[in-house]
Structures are given as C-alpha cells and as structure tokens.
PDB file of C-alpha atoms in Angstrom:
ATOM      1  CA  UNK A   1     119.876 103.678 116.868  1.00  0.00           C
ATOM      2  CA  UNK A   2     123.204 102.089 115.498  1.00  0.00           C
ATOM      3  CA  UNK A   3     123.517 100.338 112.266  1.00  0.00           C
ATOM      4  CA  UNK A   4     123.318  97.125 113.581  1.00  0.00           C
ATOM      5  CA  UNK A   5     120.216  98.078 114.995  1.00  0.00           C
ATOM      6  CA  UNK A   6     118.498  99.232 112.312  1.00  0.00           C
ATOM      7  CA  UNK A   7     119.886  96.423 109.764  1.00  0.00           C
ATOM      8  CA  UNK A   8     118.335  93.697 112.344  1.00  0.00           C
ATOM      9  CA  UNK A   9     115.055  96.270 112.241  1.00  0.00           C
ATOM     10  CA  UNK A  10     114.540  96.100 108.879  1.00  0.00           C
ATOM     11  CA  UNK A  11     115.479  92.146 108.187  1.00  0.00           C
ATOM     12  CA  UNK A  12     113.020  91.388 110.717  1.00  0.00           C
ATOM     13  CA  UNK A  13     110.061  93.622 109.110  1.00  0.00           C
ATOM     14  CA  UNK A  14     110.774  92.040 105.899  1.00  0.00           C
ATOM     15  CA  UNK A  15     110.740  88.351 107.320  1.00  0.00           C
ATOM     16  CA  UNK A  16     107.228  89.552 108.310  1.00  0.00           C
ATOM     17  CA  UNK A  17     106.260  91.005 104.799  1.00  0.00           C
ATOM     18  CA  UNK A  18     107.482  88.143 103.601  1.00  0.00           C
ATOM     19  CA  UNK A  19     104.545  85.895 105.899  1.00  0.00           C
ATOM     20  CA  UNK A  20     101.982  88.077 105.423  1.00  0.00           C
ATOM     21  CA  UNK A  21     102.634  87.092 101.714  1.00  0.00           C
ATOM     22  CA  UNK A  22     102.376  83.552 102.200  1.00  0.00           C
ATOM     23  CA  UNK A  23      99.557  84.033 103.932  1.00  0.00           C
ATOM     24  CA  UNK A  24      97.827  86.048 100.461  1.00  0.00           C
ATOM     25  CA  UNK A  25      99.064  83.149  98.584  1.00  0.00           C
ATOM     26  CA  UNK A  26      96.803  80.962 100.954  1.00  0.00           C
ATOM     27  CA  UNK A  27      93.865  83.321 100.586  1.00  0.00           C
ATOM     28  CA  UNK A  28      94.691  83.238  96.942  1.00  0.00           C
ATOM     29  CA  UNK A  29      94.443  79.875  96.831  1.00  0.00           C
ATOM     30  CA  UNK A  30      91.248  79.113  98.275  1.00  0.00           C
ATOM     31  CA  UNK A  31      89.364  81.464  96.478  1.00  0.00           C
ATOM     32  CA  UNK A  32      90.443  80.213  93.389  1.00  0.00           C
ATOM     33  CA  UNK A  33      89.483  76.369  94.985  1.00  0.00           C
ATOM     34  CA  UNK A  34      86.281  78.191  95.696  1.00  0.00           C
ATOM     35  CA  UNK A  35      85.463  79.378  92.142  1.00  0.00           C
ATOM     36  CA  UNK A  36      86.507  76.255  91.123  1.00  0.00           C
ATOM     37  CA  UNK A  37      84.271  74.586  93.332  1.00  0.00           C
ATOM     38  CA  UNK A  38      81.500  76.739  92.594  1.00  0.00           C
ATOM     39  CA  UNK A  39      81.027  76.552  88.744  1.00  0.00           C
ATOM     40  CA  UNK A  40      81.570  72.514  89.194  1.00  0.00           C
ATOM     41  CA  UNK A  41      78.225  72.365  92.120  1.00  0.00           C
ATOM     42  CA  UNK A  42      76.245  75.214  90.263  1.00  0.00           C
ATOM     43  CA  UNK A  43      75.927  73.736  87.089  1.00  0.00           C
ATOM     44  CA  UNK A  44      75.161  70.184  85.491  1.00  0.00           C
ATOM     45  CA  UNK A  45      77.311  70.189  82.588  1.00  0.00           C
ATOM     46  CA  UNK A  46      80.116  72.990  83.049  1.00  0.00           C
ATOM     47  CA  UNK A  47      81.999  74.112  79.667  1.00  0.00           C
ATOM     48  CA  UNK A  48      85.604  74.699  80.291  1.00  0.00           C
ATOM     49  CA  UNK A  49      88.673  76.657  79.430  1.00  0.00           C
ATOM     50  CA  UNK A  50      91.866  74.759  80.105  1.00  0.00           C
ATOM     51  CA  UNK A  51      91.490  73.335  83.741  1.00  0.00           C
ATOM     52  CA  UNK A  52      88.965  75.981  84.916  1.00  0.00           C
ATOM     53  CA  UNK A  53      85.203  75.135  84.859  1.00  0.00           C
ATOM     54  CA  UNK A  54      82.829  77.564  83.400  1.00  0.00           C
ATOM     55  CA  UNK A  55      79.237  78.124  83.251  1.00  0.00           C
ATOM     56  CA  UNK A  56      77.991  79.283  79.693  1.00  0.00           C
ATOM     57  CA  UNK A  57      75.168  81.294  80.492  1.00  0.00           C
ATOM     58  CA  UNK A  58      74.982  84.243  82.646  1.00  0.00           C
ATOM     59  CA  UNK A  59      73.903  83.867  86.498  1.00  0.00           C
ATOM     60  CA  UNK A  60      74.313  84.845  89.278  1.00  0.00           C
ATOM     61  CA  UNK A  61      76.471  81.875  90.012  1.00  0.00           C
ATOM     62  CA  UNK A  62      78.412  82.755  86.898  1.00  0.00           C
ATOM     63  CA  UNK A  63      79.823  85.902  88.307  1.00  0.00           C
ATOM     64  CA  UNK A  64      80.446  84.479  91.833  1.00  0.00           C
ATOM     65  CA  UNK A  65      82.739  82.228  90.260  1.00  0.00           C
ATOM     66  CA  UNK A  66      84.477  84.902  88.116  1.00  0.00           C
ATOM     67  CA  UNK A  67      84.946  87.040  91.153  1.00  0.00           C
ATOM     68  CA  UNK A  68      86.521  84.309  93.139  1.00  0.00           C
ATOM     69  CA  UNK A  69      88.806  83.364  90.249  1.00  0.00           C
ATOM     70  CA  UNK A  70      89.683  86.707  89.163  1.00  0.00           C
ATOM     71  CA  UNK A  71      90.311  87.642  92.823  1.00  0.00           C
ATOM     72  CA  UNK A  72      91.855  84.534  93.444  1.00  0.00           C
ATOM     73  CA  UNK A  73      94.553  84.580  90.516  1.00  0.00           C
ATOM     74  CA  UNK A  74      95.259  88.359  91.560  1.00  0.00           C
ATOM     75  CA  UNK A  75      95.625  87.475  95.040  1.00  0.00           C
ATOM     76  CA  UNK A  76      98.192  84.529  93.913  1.00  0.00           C
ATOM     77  CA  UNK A  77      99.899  86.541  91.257  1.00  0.00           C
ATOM     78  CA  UNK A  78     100.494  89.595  94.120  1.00  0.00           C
ATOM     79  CA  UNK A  79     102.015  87.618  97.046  1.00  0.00           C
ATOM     80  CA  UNK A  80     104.607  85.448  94.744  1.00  0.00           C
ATOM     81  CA  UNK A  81     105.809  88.708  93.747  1.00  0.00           C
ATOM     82  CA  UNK A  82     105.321  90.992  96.788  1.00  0.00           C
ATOM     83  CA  UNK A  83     106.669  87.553  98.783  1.00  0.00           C
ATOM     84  CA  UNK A  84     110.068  87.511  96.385  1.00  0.00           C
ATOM     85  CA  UNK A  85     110.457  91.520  96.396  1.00  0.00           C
ATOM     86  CA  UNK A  86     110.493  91.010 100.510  1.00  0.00           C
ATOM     87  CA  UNK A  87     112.874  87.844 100.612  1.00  0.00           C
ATOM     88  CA  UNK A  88     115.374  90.292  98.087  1.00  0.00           C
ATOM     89  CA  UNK A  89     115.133  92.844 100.258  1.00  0.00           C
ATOM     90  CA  UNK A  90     116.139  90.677 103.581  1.00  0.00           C
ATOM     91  CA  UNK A  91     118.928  89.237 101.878  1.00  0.00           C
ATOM     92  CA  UNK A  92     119.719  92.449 100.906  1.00  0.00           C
ATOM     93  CA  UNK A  93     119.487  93.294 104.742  1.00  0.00           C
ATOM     94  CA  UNK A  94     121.546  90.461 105.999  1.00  0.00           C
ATOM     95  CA  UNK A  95     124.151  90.827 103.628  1.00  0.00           C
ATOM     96  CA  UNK A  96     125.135  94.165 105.535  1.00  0.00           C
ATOM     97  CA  UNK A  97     124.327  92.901 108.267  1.00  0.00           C
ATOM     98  CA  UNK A  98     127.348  90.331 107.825  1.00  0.00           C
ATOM     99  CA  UNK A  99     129.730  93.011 106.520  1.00  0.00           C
ATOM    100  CA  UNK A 100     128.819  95.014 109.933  1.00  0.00           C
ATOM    101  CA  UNK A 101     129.652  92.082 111.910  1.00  0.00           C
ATOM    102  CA  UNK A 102     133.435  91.700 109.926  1.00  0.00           C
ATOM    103  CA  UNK A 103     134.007  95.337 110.898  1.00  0.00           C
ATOM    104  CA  UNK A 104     133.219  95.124 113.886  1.00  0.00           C
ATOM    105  CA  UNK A 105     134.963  91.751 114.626  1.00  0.00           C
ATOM    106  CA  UNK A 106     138.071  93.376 112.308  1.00  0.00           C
ATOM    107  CA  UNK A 107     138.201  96.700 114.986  1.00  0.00           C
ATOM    108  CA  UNK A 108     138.280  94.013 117.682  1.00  0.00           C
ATOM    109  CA  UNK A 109     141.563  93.223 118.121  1.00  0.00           C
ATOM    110  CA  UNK A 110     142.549  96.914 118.004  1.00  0.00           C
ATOM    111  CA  UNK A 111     140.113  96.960 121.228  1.00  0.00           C
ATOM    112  CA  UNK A 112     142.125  94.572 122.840  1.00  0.00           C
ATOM    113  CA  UNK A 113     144.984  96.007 122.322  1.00  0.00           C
ATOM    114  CA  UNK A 114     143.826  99.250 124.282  1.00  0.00           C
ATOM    115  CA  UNK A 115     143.175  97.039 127.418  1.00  0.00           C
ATOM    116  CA  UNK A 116     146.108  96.932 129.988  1.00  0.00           C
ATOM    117  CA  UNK A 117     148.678  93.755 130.322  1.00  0.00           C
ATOM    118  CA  UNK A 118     147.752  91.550 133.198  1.00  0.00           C
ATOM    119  CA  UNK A 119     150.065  91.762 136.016  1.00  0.00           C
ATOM    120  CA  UNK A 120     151.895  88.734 137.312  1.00  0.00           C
ATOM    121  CA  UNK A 121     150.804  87.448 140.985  1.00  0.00           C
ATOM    122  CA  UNK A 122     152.548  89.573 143.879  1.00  0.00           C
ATOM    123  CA  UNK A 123     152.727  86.448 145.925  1.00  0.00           C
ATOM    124  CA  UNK A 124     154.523  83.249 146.087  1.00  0.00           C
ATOM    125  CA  UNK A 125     150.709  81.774 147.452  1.00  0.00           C
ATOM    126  CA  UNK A 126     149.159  83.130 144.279  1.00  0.00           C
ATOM    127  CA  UNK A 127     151.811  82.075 141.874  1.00  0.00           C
ATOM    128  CA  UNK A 128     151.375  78.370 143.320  1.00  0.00           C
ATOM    129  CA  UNK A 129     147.488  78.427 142.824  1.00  0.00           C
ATOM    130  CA  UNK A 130     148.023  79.451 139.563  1.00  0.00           C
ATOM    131  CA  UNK A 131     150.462  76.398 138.544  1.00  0.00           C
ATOM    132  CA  UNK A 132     148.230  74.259 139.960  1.00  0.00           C
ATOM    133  CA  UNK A 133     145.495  74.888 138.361  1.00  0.00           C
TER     134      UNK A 133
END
C-alpha cells in the first residue's frame, strides 16, 4: 500500500468518525429534549435551575429525567469534541495528502523527459494529413 493510499485510507475513516459524531450529537440531543420533556409532563409545578426543569421531590420520574439529562449532556459534550479531534485529524490527512500530490506532479516532468521524441511522418501522405488537420 503506497502513501497515497494510505493518506486517502485514513482521511476517509476520519470523515466517518467524524459522522458517527454528529450522529452522538443527535442522540445527545434528544435525550436531553427527553429529560426536558419529562420533568415538564411529570410534574404540575416543576422548580428549575437555569433553563432545565426539575422536580423537587424524589421519584421515580425524578431520576428518569436526571438520567436522560446527565446522559444527554455527556453524549453532547463527547461528540463536539470526539467530532473536532476527527475533523483535525482529516485535515491533518489531507494536508499530506496535497504535499504527495506536488511531489508527485514535481517528479512528473522528469517522467516525461524519460519518454522517447516523437518521430516525424516517413511519408509525404502522412505529413499532409497532419497539416491538415
């Protein structure tokens, strides 16, 4: 496996890192909707700390809620920075990817000059088709 290979390997495994983090964020999100959701339907007058909904006394409702927040917010927290650690790392990977490329465009022309000269038309027919043309 060459380089290039390898480089095009890895950019493409970290584009897909970097969806399966969006997709936590989702997951993130709607449990943390869903504790939401739950301490505002559960009880009748909710006490509250900042934006998030509480209930005061202990239920069972109570800690449904605090799972789905607490799992929520981790969820959230963990895919914005799992999500940037993988888009670093692919930049990271297309960045040599690029300087691969200018090498190998840069070794080119000394390529070309290994080929042999084209030879002129043997012909008189030939060297008419060509002016032609």
């Amino acid at each position: 496996m060459s380089i290039h290979d390898y480089l095009h390997e890895k950019a493409a495994e970290s584009r897909h890192n970097e969806t399966i983090a969006y997709i936590m964020f989702l997951a993130g999100s709607v449990f943390c909707v869903g504790g939401i959701l739950s301490s505002l339907v559960m009880s009748r007058e909710p006490s509250w700390f900042l934006f998030i909904p509480y209930i005061a006394d202990f239920t069972e409702a109570m800690f449904l809620e605090l799972t789905f927040l607490v799992v929520g917010s981790f969820l959230i927290v963990a895919s914005i920075g799992s999500g940037w650690h993988y888009y670093r790392a692919r930049n990271w990977y297309l960045r040599e990817l690029s300087k691969v490329k200018d090498v190998e465009n840069m070794m080119r022309p000394q390529r070309m000059q290994i080929t042999p000269p084209i030879s002129k038309p043997k012909t008189r027919i030939a060297a008419r088709r060509i002016k032609t043309k």
